[in-house]
Amino acid sequence: MEILLVNDLWVKYFTLSGVVSAVSGVSFKLRRGEMLAIVGESGSGKSTLGLALLNMVPKPGRIIRGEVVFNGVDILKLDPREIRKIRGSRISVVFQDPFTTLDPLRRIVDQFEEFLIEHGVEKVKVRTIVREYLEAVGLSERIMYSYPHQLSGGQKQRVSIAMAIALNPEVIIADEPTTALDVVVQKQIMDLIDSIKEKYKSSIILITHDLALALERADTIMVMYGGYVMEYAEKSELFSNMRHPYTRALFEALPRVLQRDLPRSLPGYPPDLRNPPPGCIFHPRCEFAVEKCKRELPPLIEVSRNHFVSCHRVGELL
Ligand code: ATP
Ligand code: SF4
């Protein structure tokens, strides 16, 4: 049973130097309790997509069309007051840089309590909830009375996660939640996100540039390139039956233990989304490109149950 249904979503930024097509016709479903990883290089539209799910795309961006149906209601049709009620309490967001969510000049406890009160929690209950959720993310009570600058990057990210889960949201969007952290802390934070998923049965959208992380943690993976979905499948299916040339290139670029050859990097550069190439947006970098790829946009087709690929040559490759 799906909790979120995204249908044909398009987002553009209207900049002085041109119109950037950041998200182009993206559709997917998120099931209850599922972790969906949205994977792609920098500039592939992942963060814009994450923001669009809560109608939070900043200016000069605009959602051109599409639906984001949450529990049967199209979020994009709600007025700002109704969206504010959903944001934080039913769908919450954890950003890469906790500095963007925490005010450096105020103690953690004051910020946390204000957030809870804004979302309708009774004043007498807030302190208990703050304590409970800081403990749930492995932080001691002492942290409550600290200022953000007194905490490490990992501790700040734990505070952001505590705030993100405190109102028991059904969906958590985690945008590169570990990118700014060192390897050991990255693992701890991802273990914490996994345990939240199990304990609270939350659905999680993990936005990451790291295919290895997605393969390790997610249930389902959606690979994006230049604003388009390239491939979308359950993890085990994707791992054993990778079909899109871009997904394979990402996979071949991963460093492996015990591999003697160096990982293969993908030649070329990501597309300029103010002036994207015609046809398949990946064709200038694709070693399998043929004439048709330069002219026609490949449709996203279901190649096997719940496995979608956007490639003209999907039937021939493999
Ligand atoms: P990253 O991991 O680097 O954040 P991403 O995959 O999340 O990349 P987005 O940040 O969504 O990608 O960017 C998609 C495209 O939209 C890029 O071409 C980017 O330059 C453009 N873009 C993003 N934000 C803005 C903005 N505020 N104004 C103009 N263009 C933007
Ligand atoms: Fe490569 Fe063509 Fe497939 Fe695009 S459609 S990924 S260019 S083979």
mmCIF file of C-alpha atoms and ligand atoms in Angstrom:
data_model
loop_
_atom_site.group_PDB
_atom_site.id
_atom_site.type_symbol
_atom_site.label_atom_id
_atom_site.label_comp_id
_atom_site.label_asym_id
_atom_site.label_seq_id
_atom_site.Cartn_x
_atom_site.Cartn_y
_atom_site.Cartn_z
ATOM 1 C CA MET A 1 0.000 0.000 0.000
ATOM 2 C CA GLU A 2 1.557 3.305 -1.049
ATOM 3 C CA ILE A 3 1.663 6.361 1.143
ATOM 4 C CA LEU A 4 3.059 8.740 -1.473
ATOM 5 C CA LEU A 5 2.391 8.752 -5.176
ATOM 6 C CA VAL A 6 4.308 11.135 -7.414
ATOM 7 C CA ASN A 7 2.943 11.531 -10.881
ATOM 8 C CA ASP A 8 4.604 13.273 -13.872
ATOM 9 C CA LEU A 9 6.339 15.971 -11.829
ATOM 10 C CA TRP A 10 8.125 18.808 -13.675
ATOM 11 C CA VAL A 11 10.159 21.567 -12.014
ATOM 12 C CA LYS A 12 12.062 24.411 -13.695
ATOM 13 C CA TYR A 13 14.202 27.308 -12.436
ATOM 14 C CA PHE A 14 13.638 30.531 -14.361
ATOM 15 C CA THR A 15 17.090 32.124 -14.021
ATOM 16 C CA LEU A 16 18.478 35.222 -15.747
ATOM 17 C CA SER A 17 20.776 32.997 -17.779
ATOM 18 C CA GLY A 18 18.010 30.638 -18.950
ATOM 19 C CA VAL A 19 15.394 28.114 -17.894
ATOM 20 C CA VAL A 20 16.839 25.127 -15.992
ATOM 21 C CA SER A 21 14.836 21.918 -16.409
ATOM 22 C CA ALA A 22 15.647 20.398 -13.016
ATOM 23 C CA VAL A 23 12.989 17.665 -12.741
ATOM 24 C CA SER A 24 11.405 16.254 -15.875
ATOM 25 C CA GLY A 25 8.363 14.024 -15.724
ATOM 26 C CA VAL A 26 9.290 12.068 -12.591
ATOM 27 C CA SER A 27 6.840 9.464 -11.276
ATOM 28 C CA PHE A 28 7.236 6.981 -8.441
ATOM 29 C CA LYS A 29 5.464 5.364 -5.498
ATOM 30 C CA LEU A 30 6.570 5.109 -1.895
ATOM 31 C CA ARG A 31 5.128 2.256 0.138
ATOM 32 C CA ARG A 32 4.565 2.268 3.890
ATOM 33 C CA GLY A 33 7.746 1.298 5.728
ATOM 34 C CA GLU A 34 9.834 1.418 2.549
ATOM 35 C CA MET A 35 13.200 3.121 2.122
ATOM 36 C CA LEU A 36 13.484 4.547 -1.374
ATOM 37 C CA ALA A 37 16.894 5.884 -2.392
ATOM 38 C CA ILE A 38 17.022 8.566 -5.068
ATOM 39 C CA VAL A 39 20.513 8.337 -6.556
ATOM 40 C CA GLY A 40 22.383 10.487 -9.065
ATOM 41 C CA GLU A 41 25.360 12.753 -9.645
ATOM 42 C CA SER A 42 25.427 16.337 -8.499
ATOM 43 C CA GLY A 43 22.924 18.409 -10.492
ATOM 44 C CA SER A 44 20.684 15.475 -11.430
ATOM 45 C CA GLY A 45 17.679 17.102 -9.723
ATOM 46 C CA LYS A 46 17.507 15.003 -6.543
ATOM 47 C CA SER A 47 17.280 17.870 -4.046
ATOM 48 C CA THR A 48 14.841 19.820 -6.212
ATOM 49 C CA LEU A 49 12.652 16.731 -6.355
ATOM 50 C CA GLY A 50 12.847 16.357 -2.553
ATOM 51 C CA LEU A 51 11.811 20.008 -2.092
ATOM 52 C CA ALA A 52 9.011 19.694 -4.651
ATOM 53 C CA LEU A 53 7.434 16.872 -2.634
ATOM 54 C CA LEU A 54 6.528 19.472 -0.004
ATOM 55 C CA ASN A 55 6.004 22.325 -2.468
ATOM 56 C CA MET A 56 9.154 23.956 -1.053
ATOM 57 C CA VAL A 57 11.024 24.709 -4.303
ATOM 58 C CA PRO A 58 12.636 28.139 -3.800
ATOM 59 C CA LYS A 59 12.381 30.981 -6.310
ATOM 60 C CA PRO A 60 13.227 31.256 -9.188
ATOM 61 C CA GLY A 61 12.010 27.638 -9.255
ATOM 62 C CA ARG A 62 8.476 26.624 -10.073
ATOM 63 C CA ILE A 63 6.591 23.351 -10.240
ATOM 64 C CA ILE A 64 5.250 23.299 -13.771
ATOM 65 C CA ARG A 65 2.957 20.327 -13.426
ATOM 66 C CA GLY A 66 2.445 17.015 -11.704
ATOM 67 C CA GLU A 67 0.876 15.536 -8.617
ATOM 68 C CA VAL A 68 2.264 14.575 -5.198
ATOM 69 C CA VAL A 69 -0.486 12.507 -3.633
ATOM 70 C CA PHE A 70 0.015 11.894 0.082
ATOM 71 C CA ASN A 71 -2.583 9.637 1.718
ATOM 72 C CA GLY A 72 -4.958 10.390 -1.164
ATOM 73 C CA VAL A 73 -4.522 14.214 -1.117
ATOM 74 C CA ASP A 74 -2.529 16.166 -3.728
ATOM 75 C CA ILE A 75 -0.077 18.243 -1.677
ATOM 76 C CA LEU A 76 0.502 20.602 -4.589
ATOM 77 C CA LYS A 77 -3.147 21.686 -4.443
ATOM 78 C CA LEU A 78 -3.091 22.576 -0.725
ATOM 79 C CA ASP A 79 -2.770 26.171 0.475
ATOM 80 C CA PRO A 80 0.438 27.168 2.349
ATOM 81 C CA ARG A 81 -1.247 26.923 5.770
ATOM 82 C CA GLU A 82 -2.340 23.326 5.129
ATOM 83 C CA ILE A 83 1.102 22.381 3.809
ATOM 84 C CA ARG A 84 2.753 23.866 6.917
ATOM 85 C CA LYS A 85 0.608 21.536 9.031
ATOM 86 C CA ILE A 86 1.837 18.502 7.078
ATOM 87 C CA ARG A 87 5.492 19.610 6.948
ATOM 88 C CA GLY A 88 7.330 18.460 10.019
ATOM 89 C CA SER A 89 4.466 16.503 11.517
ATOM 90 C CA ARG A 90 3.419 14.080 8.770
ATOM 91 C CA ILE A 91 6.284 14.504 6.300
ATOM 92 C CA SER A 92 9.579 15.749 7.690
ATOM 93 C CA VAL A 93 12.906 16.617 6.140
ATOM 94 C CA VAL A 94 16.493 16.054 7.305
ATOM 95 C CA PHE A 95 19.010 18.149 5.373
ATOM 96 C CA GLN A 96 22.683 17.516 4.619
ATOM 97 C CA ASP A 97 23.845 20.462 6.672
ATOM 98 C CA PRO A 98 22.202 20.626 10.110
ATOM 99 C CA PHE A 99 23.271 24.291 10.273
ATOM 100 C CA THR A 100 20.467 25.057 7.843
ATOM 101 C CA THR A 101 17.851 23.828 10.331
ATOM 102 C CA LEU A 102 19.373 24.838 13.669
ATOM 103 C CA ASP A 103 19.623 28.459 14.799
ATOM 104 C CA PRO A 104 23.217 28.914 16.079
ATOM 105 C CA LEU A 105 22.155 31.497 18.661
ATOM 106 C CA ARG A 106 19.567 29.438 20.529
ATOM 107 C CA ARG A 107 19.819 26.411 22.796
ATOM 108 C CA ILE A 108 18.699 23.057 21.391
ATOM 109 C CA VAL A 109 15.929 22.737 23.974
ATOM 110 C CA ASP A 110 14.407 26.128 23.082
ATOM 111 C CA GLN A 111 14.396 25.386 19.357
ATOM 112 C CA PHE A 112 13.028 21.905 19.826
ATOM 113 C CA GLU A 113 10.244 23.082 22.162
ATOM 114 C CA GLU A 114 9.259 25.920 19.831
ATOM 115 C CA PHE A 115 9.024 23.468 16.931
ATOM 116 C CA LEU A 116 6.746 21.156 18.941
ATOM 117 C CA ILE A 117 4.507 23.991 20.146
ATOM 118 C CA GLU A 118 4.186 25.340 16.595
ATOM 119 C CA HIS A 119 2.870 21.921 15.627
ATOM 120 C CA GLY A 120 0.218 21.936 18.336
ATOM 121 C CA VAL A 121 1.901 19.934 21.134
ATOM 122 C CA GLU A 122 0.714 21.077 24.592
ATOM 123 C CA LYS A 123 3.294 23.116 26.475
ATOM 124 C CA VAL A 124 3.283 20.799 29.496
ATOM 125 C CA LYS A 125 4.307 17.839 27.337
ATOM 126 C CA VAL A 126 7.098 19.351 25.280
ATOM 127 C CA ARG A 127 10.028 18.920 27.697
ATOM 128 C CA THR A 128 9.263 15.206 28.112
ATOM 129 C CA ILE A 129 9.081 14.745 24.336
ATOM 130 C CA VAL A 130 12.389 16.562 23.807
ATOM 131 C CA ARG A 131 14.073 14.299 26.379
ATOM 132 C CA GLU A 132 12.497 11.161 24.918
ATOM 133 C CA TYR A 133 13.543 11.851 21.322
ATOM 134 C CA LEU A 134 17.044 13.033 22.132
ATOM 135 C CA GLU A 135 17.452 9.771 24.009
ATOM 136 C CA ALA A 136 15.981 7.861 21.050
ATOM 137 C CA VAL A 137 18.760 9.227 18.803
ATOM 138 C CA GLY A 138 21.429 8.425 21.391
ATOM 139 C CA LEU A 139 22.020 11.893 22.863
ATOM 140 C CA SER A 140 22.334 12.628 26.558
ATOM 141 C CA GLU A 141 20.089 15.119 28.370
ATOM 142 C CA ARG A 142 23.033 17.505 28.687
ATOM 143 C CA ILE A 143 22.813 18.206 24.933
ATOM 144 C CA MET A 144 19.435 19.884 25.480
ATOM 145 C CA TYR A 145 21.044 22.880 27.110
ATOM 146 C CA SER A 146 23.837 23.273 24.537
ATOM 147 C CA TYR A 147 24.083 25.692 21.634
ATOM 148 C CA PRO A 148 24.572 24.154 18.156
ATOM 149 C CA HIS A 149 28.209 25.344 17.936
ATOM 150 C CA GLN A 150 29.030 23.270 21.042
ATOM 151 C CA LEU A 151 28.037 20.062 19.241
ATOM 152 C CA SER A 152 29.912 17.927 16.717
ATOM 153 C CA GLY A 153 28.554 17.469 13.173
ATOM 154 C CA GLY A 154 27.210 14.031 14.091
ATOM 155 C CA GLN A 155 25.496 15.327 17.250
ATOM 156 C CA LYS A 156 23.865 18.154 15.295
ATOM 157 C CA GLN A 157 22.610 15.707 12.700
ATOM 158 C CA ARG A 158 21.194 13.546 15.519
ATOM 159 C CA VAL A 159 19.344 16.607 16.876
ATOM 160 C CA SER A 160 17.894 17.286 13.386
ATOM 161 C CA ILE A 161 16.799 13.657 13.181
ATOM 162 C CA ALA A 162 15.248 13.804 16.674
ATOM 163 C CA MET A 163 13.218 16.846 15.576
ATOM 164 C CA ALA A 164 12.303 15.144 12.319
ATOM 165 C CA ILE A 165 10.869 12.083 14.080
ATOM 166 C CA ALA A 166 9.387 13.697 17.212
ATOM 167 C CA LEU A 167 5.916 14.071 15.736
ATOM 168 C CA ASN A 168 5.897 10.537 14.315
ATOM 169 C CA PRO A 169 5.815 11.549 10.650
ATOM 170 C CA GLU A 170 4.730 8.947 8.160
ATOM 171 C CA VAL A 171 7.403 10.017 5.650
ATOM 172 C CA ILE A 172 10.959 11.248 6.281
ATOM 173 C CA ILE A 173 12.899 12.841 3.428
ATOM 174 C CA ALA A 174 16.631 12.645 4.219
ATOM 175 C CA ASP A 175 18.657 14.728 1.749
ATOM 176 C CA GLU A 176 22.323 13.608 1.837
ATOM 177 C CA PRO A 177 22.063 13.254 5.638
ATOM 178 C CA THR A 178 25.594 11.901 6.024
ATOM 179 C CA THR A 179 27.592 13.663 3.314
ATOM 180 C CA ALA A 180 29.061 16.279 5.649
ATOM 181 C CA LEU A 181 30.151 13.679 8.234
ATOM 182 C CA ASP A 182 33.199 11.450 8.606
ATOM 183 C CA VAL A 183 32.955 7.756 7.736
ATOM 184 C CA VAL A 184 32.438 6.416 11.256
ATOM 185 C CA VAL A 185 29.713 8.955 12.059
ATOM 186 C CA GLN A 186 28.121 8.349 8.643
ATOM 187 C CA LYS A 187 27.626 4.716 9.552
ATOM 188 C CA GLN A 188 26.186 5.599 12.964
ATOM 189 C CA ILE A 189 23.693 8.040 11.423
ATOM 190 C CA MET A 190 22.627 5.542 8.754
ATOM 191 C CA ASP A 191 22.209 2.846 11.441
ATOM 192 C CA LEU A 192 20.061 5.327 13.361
ATOM 193 C CA ILE A 193 17.896 6.015 10.286
ATOM 194 C CA ASP A 194 17.521 2.255 9.776
ATOM 195 C CA SER A 195 16.452 1.762 13.385
ATOM 196 C CA ILE A 196 13.909 4.612 13.116
ATOM 197 C CA LYS A 197 12.448 2.971 10.030
ATOM 198 C CA GLU A 198 12.040 -0.291 11.948
ATOM 199 C CA LYS A 199 10.814 1.206 15.228
ATOM 200 C CA TYR A 200 8.383 3.826 13.905
ATOM 201 C CA LYS A 201 7.518 2.052 10.613
ATOM 202 C CA SER A 202 8.319 5.287 8.782
ATOM 203 C CA SER A 203 8.710 5.482 5.024
ATOM 204 C CA ILE A 204 12.016 7.070 4.093
ATOM 205 C CA ILE A 205 13.225 8.836 0.972
ATOM 206 C CA LEU A 206 17.017 8.837 1.057
ATOM 207 C CA ILE A 207 18.539 11.321 -1.385
ATOM 208 C CA THR A 208 22.163 10.460 -2.127
ATOM 209 C CA HIS A 209 24.895 10.636 -4.769
ATOM 210 C CA ASP A 210 26.264 7.361 -3.373
ATOM 211 C CA LEU A 211 25.015 4.231 -5.149
ATOM 212 C CA ALA A 212 26.935 2.017 -2.705
ATOM 213 C CA LEU A 213 25.039 3.531 0.233
ATOM 214 C CA ALA A 214 21.742 3.033 -1.599
ATOM 215 C CA LEU A 215 22.593 -0.601 -2.374
ATOM 216 C CA GLU A 216 23.511 -1.182 1.245
ATOM 217 C CA ARG A 217 20.489 0.461 2.880
ATOM 218 C CA ALA A 218 17.512 1.011 0.597
ATOM 219 C CA ASP A 219 14.630 -1.278 -0.365
ATOM 220 C CA THR A 220 14.080 0.426 -3.705
ATOM 221 C CA ILE A 221 16.386 2.565 -5.843
ATOM 222 C CA MET A 222 15.535 5.275 -8.355
ATOM 223 C CA VAL A 223 18.442 6.484 -10.489
ATOM 224 C CA MET A 224 18.192 10.027 -11.867
ATOM 225 C CA TYR A 225 20.234 11.811 -14.520
ATOM 226 C CA GLY A 226 19.678 15.323 -15.823
ATOM 227 C CA GLY A 227 16.278 15.545 -14.111
ATOM 228 C CA TYR A 228 14.941 12.308 -15.638
ATOM 229 C CA VAL A 229 14.443 8.872 -14.107
ATOM 230 C CA MET A 230 16.834 6.440 -15.791
ATOM 231 C CA GLU A 231 16.055 3.273 -13.845
ATOM 232 C CA TYR A 232 13.825 2.355 -10.933
ATOM 233 C CA ALA A 233 13.592 -1.038 -9.249
ATOM 234 C CA GLU A 234 13.699 -2.934 -5.997
ATOM 235 C CA LYS A 235 17.270 -3.158 -4.772
ATOM 236 C CA SER A 236 17.787 -6.889 -5.236
ATOM 237 C CA GLU A 237 16.388 -6.730 -8.773
ATOM 238 C CA LEU A 238 18.530 -3.695 -9.629
ATOM 239 C CA PHE A 239 21.647 -5.273 -8.197
ATOM 240 C CA SER A 240 21.257 -8.543 -10.055
ATOM 241 C CA ASN A 241 19.801 -7.133 -13.260
ATOM 242 C CA MET A 242 21.113 -3.600 -13.830
ATOM 243 C CA ARG A 243 19.844 -2.545 -17.254
ATOM 244 C CA HIS A 244 20.494 1.147 -17.844
ATOM 245 C CA PRO A 245 23.944 2.181 -19.154
ATOM 246 C CA TYR A 246 24.053 5.069 -16.669
ATOM 247 C CA THR A 247 23.269 2.836 -13.671
ATOM 248 C CA ARG A 248 25.988 0.451 -14.822
ATOM 249 C CA ALA A 249 28.441 3.319 -15.226
ATOM 250 C CA LEU A 250 27.682 4.477 -11.681
ATOM 251 C CA PHE A 251 28.181 0.930 -10.456
ATOM 252 C CA GLU A 252 31.477 0.495 -12.295
ATOM 253 C CA ALA A 253 32.712 3.744 -10.770
ATOM 254 C CA LEU A 254 32.372 2.310 -7.246
ATOM 255 C CA PRO A 255 35.593 1.357 -5.502
ATOM 256 C CA ARG A 256 35.568 -2.337 -4.528
ATOM 257 C CA VAL A 257 37.469 -4.235 -1.936
ATOM 258 C CA LEU A 258 39.837 -6.856 -3.420
ATOM 259 C CA GLN A 259 39.506 -5.381 -6.911
ATOM 260 C CA ARG A 260 42.848 -5.010 -8.633
ATOM 261 C CA ASP A 261 41.719 -2.657 -11.422
ATOM 262 C CA LEU A 262 40.846 0.923 -10.614
ATOM 263 C CA PRO A 263 37.150 1.820 -10.716
ATOM 264 C CA ARG A 264 36.075 3.115 -14.159
ATOM 265 C CA SER A 265 35.015 6.724 -14.105
ATOM 266 C CA LEU A 266 32.307 7.936 -16.429
ATOM 267 C CA PRO A 267 33.805 10.176 -19.131
ATOM 268 C CA GLY A 268 32.269 13.585 -19.935
ATOM 269 C CA TYR A 269 30.243 16.008 -17.875
ATOM 270 C CA PRO A 270 26.671 16.199 -16.635
ATOM 271 C CA PRO A 271 24.356 18.058 -19.039
ATOM 272 C CA ASP A 272 23.727 21.789 -18.913
ATOM 273 C CA LEU A 273 20.084 21.750 -17.896
ATOM 274 C CA ARG A 274 19.523 25.210 -19.430
ATOM 275 C CA ASN A 275 20.223 23.645 -22.777
ATOM 276 C CA PRO A 276 19.843 19.868 -22.438
ATOM 277 C CA PRO A 277 20.779 17.588 -25.341
ATOM 278 C CA PRO A 278 17.853 16.359 -27.466
ATOM 279 C CA GLY A 279 16.687 12.742 -27.383
ATOM 280 C CA CYS A 280 18.057 10.685 -24.514
ATOM 281 C CA ILE A 281 19.659 13.179 -22.136
ATOM 282 C CA PHE A 282 22.443 10.678 -21.399
ATOM 283 C CA HIS A 283 23.436 10.156 -25.064
ATOM 284 C CA PRO A 284 26.559 12.403 -25.156
ATOM 285 C CA ARG A 285 28.151 10.183 -22.473
ATOM 286 C CA CYS A 286 26.666 6.824 -23.420
ATOM 287 C CA GLU A 287 28.912 4.244 -25.040
ATOM 288 C CA PHE A 288 25.865 2.474 -26.516
ATOM 289 C CA ALA A 289 24.232 5.527 -28.128
ATOM 290 C CA VAL A 290 22.832 5.137 -31.662
ATOM 291 C CA GLU A 291 21.222 7.690 -33.999
ATOM 292 C CA LYS A 292 17.771 7.245 -32.496
ATOM 293 C CA CYS A 293 19.133 8.174 -29.053
ATOM 294 C CA LYS A 294 20.089 11.628 -30.355
ATOM 295 C CA ARG A 295 16.565 12.331 -31.623
ATOM 296 C CA GLU A 296 13.981 10.574 -29.464
ATOM 297 C CA LEU A 297 13.386 10.668 -25.744
ATOM 298 C CA PRO A 298 13.253 7.055 -24.533
ATOM 299 C CA PRO A 299 10.072 6.248 -22.587
ATOM 300 C CA LEU A 300 10.314 4.744 -19.095
ATOM 301 C CA ILE A 301 9.130 1.186 -19.639
ATOM 302 C CA GLU A 302 8.516 -1.672 -17.231
ATOM 303 C CA VAL A 303 10.992 -4.371 -18.285
ATOM 304 C CA SER A 304 9.985 -6.785 -15.553
ATOM 305 C CA ARG A 305 7.672 -6.479 -12.562
ATOM 306 C CA ASN A 306 8.302 -3.102 -10.890
ATOM 307 C CA HIS A 307 11.560 -2.639 -12.797
ATOM 308 C CA PHE A 308 11.473 0.463 -15.024
ATOM 309 C CA VAL A 309 14.149 1.553 -17.499
ATOM 310 C CA SER A 310 14.389 4.524 -19.851
ATOM 311 C CA CYS A 311 16.607 3.360 -22.716
ATOM 312 C CA HIS A 312 15.940 2.705 -26.415
ATOM 313 C CA ARG A 313 18.329 -0.231 -26.376
ATOM 314 C CA VAL A 314 17.156 -1.925 -23.209
ATOM 315 C CA GLY A 315 15.996 -5.010 -25.131
ATOM 316 C CA GLU A 316 19.331 -5.435 -26.910
ATOM 317 C CA LEU A 317 21.788 -4.822 -24.076
ATOM 318 C CA LEU A 318 22.431 -7.822 -21.809
HETATM 319 P P1 ATP B 1 23.426 18.277 -5.609
HETATM 320 O O1 ATP B 1 23.674 16.922 -5.056
HETATM 321 O O2 ATP B 1 24.654 18.957 -6.121
HETATM 322 O O3 ATP B 1 22.566 19.162 -4.745
HETATM 323 P P2 ATP B 1 21.087 17.506 -7.069
HETATM 324 O O4 ATP B 1 21.054 16.225 -7.807
HETATM 325 O O5 ATP B 1 20.393 17.563 -5.766
HETATM 326 O O6 ATP B 1 22.560 18.032 -6.937
HETATM 327 P P3 ATP B 1 19.659 19.904 -7.709
HETATM 328 O O7 ATP B 1 20.345 20.643 -6.618
HETATM 329 O O8 ATP B 1 18.230 19.582 -7.559
HETATM 330 O O9 ATP B 1 20.442 18.578 -8.062
HETATM 331 O O10 ATP B 1 19.862 20.757 -9.061
HETATM 332 C C1 ATP B 1 19.223 20.402 -10.297
HETATM 333 C C2 ATP B 1 19.488 21.541 -11.285
HETATM 334 O O11 ATP B 1 18.785 22.697 -10.843
HETATM 335 C C3 ATP B 1 20.961 21.929 -11.401
HETATM 336 O O12 ATP B 1 21.222 22.251 -12.752
HETATM 337 C C4 ATP B 1 21.067 23.151 -10.516
HETATM 338 O O13 ATP B 1 22.069 24.028 -11.004
HETATM 339 C C5 ATP B 1 19.688 23.784 -10.693
HETATM 340 N N1 ATP B 1 19.292 24.542 -9.494
HETATM 341 C C6 ATP B 1 19.133 24.065 -8.238
HETATM 342 N N2 ATP B 1 18.750 25.038 -7.388
HETATM 343 C C7 ATP B 1 18.652 26.164 -8.135
HETATM 344 C C8 ATP B 1 18.308 27.527 -7.848
HETATM 345 N N3 ATP B 1 17.948 27.902 -6.615
HETATM 346 N N4 ATP B 1 18.330 28.410 -8.866
HETATM 347 C C9 ATP B 1 18.678 28.037 -10.102
HETATM 348 N N5 ATP B 1 19.001 26.771 -10.456
HETATM 349 C C10 ATP B 1 19.008 25.848 -9.491
HETATM 350 FE FE1 SF4 B 2 22.376 5.140 -24.132
HETATM 351 FE FE2 SF4 B 2 20.592 5.395 -26.091
HETATM 352 FE FE3 SF4 B 2 19.961 4.040 -23.912
HETATM 353 FE FE4 SF4 B 2 20.226 6.678 -23.820
HETATM 354 S S1 SF4 B 2 18.688 5.556 -24.968
HETATM 355 S S2 SF4 B 2 21.021 5.217 -22.359
HETATM 356 S S3 SF4 B 2 21.897 7.002 -25.247
HETATM 357 S S4 SF4 B 2 21.555 3.494 -25.412
#
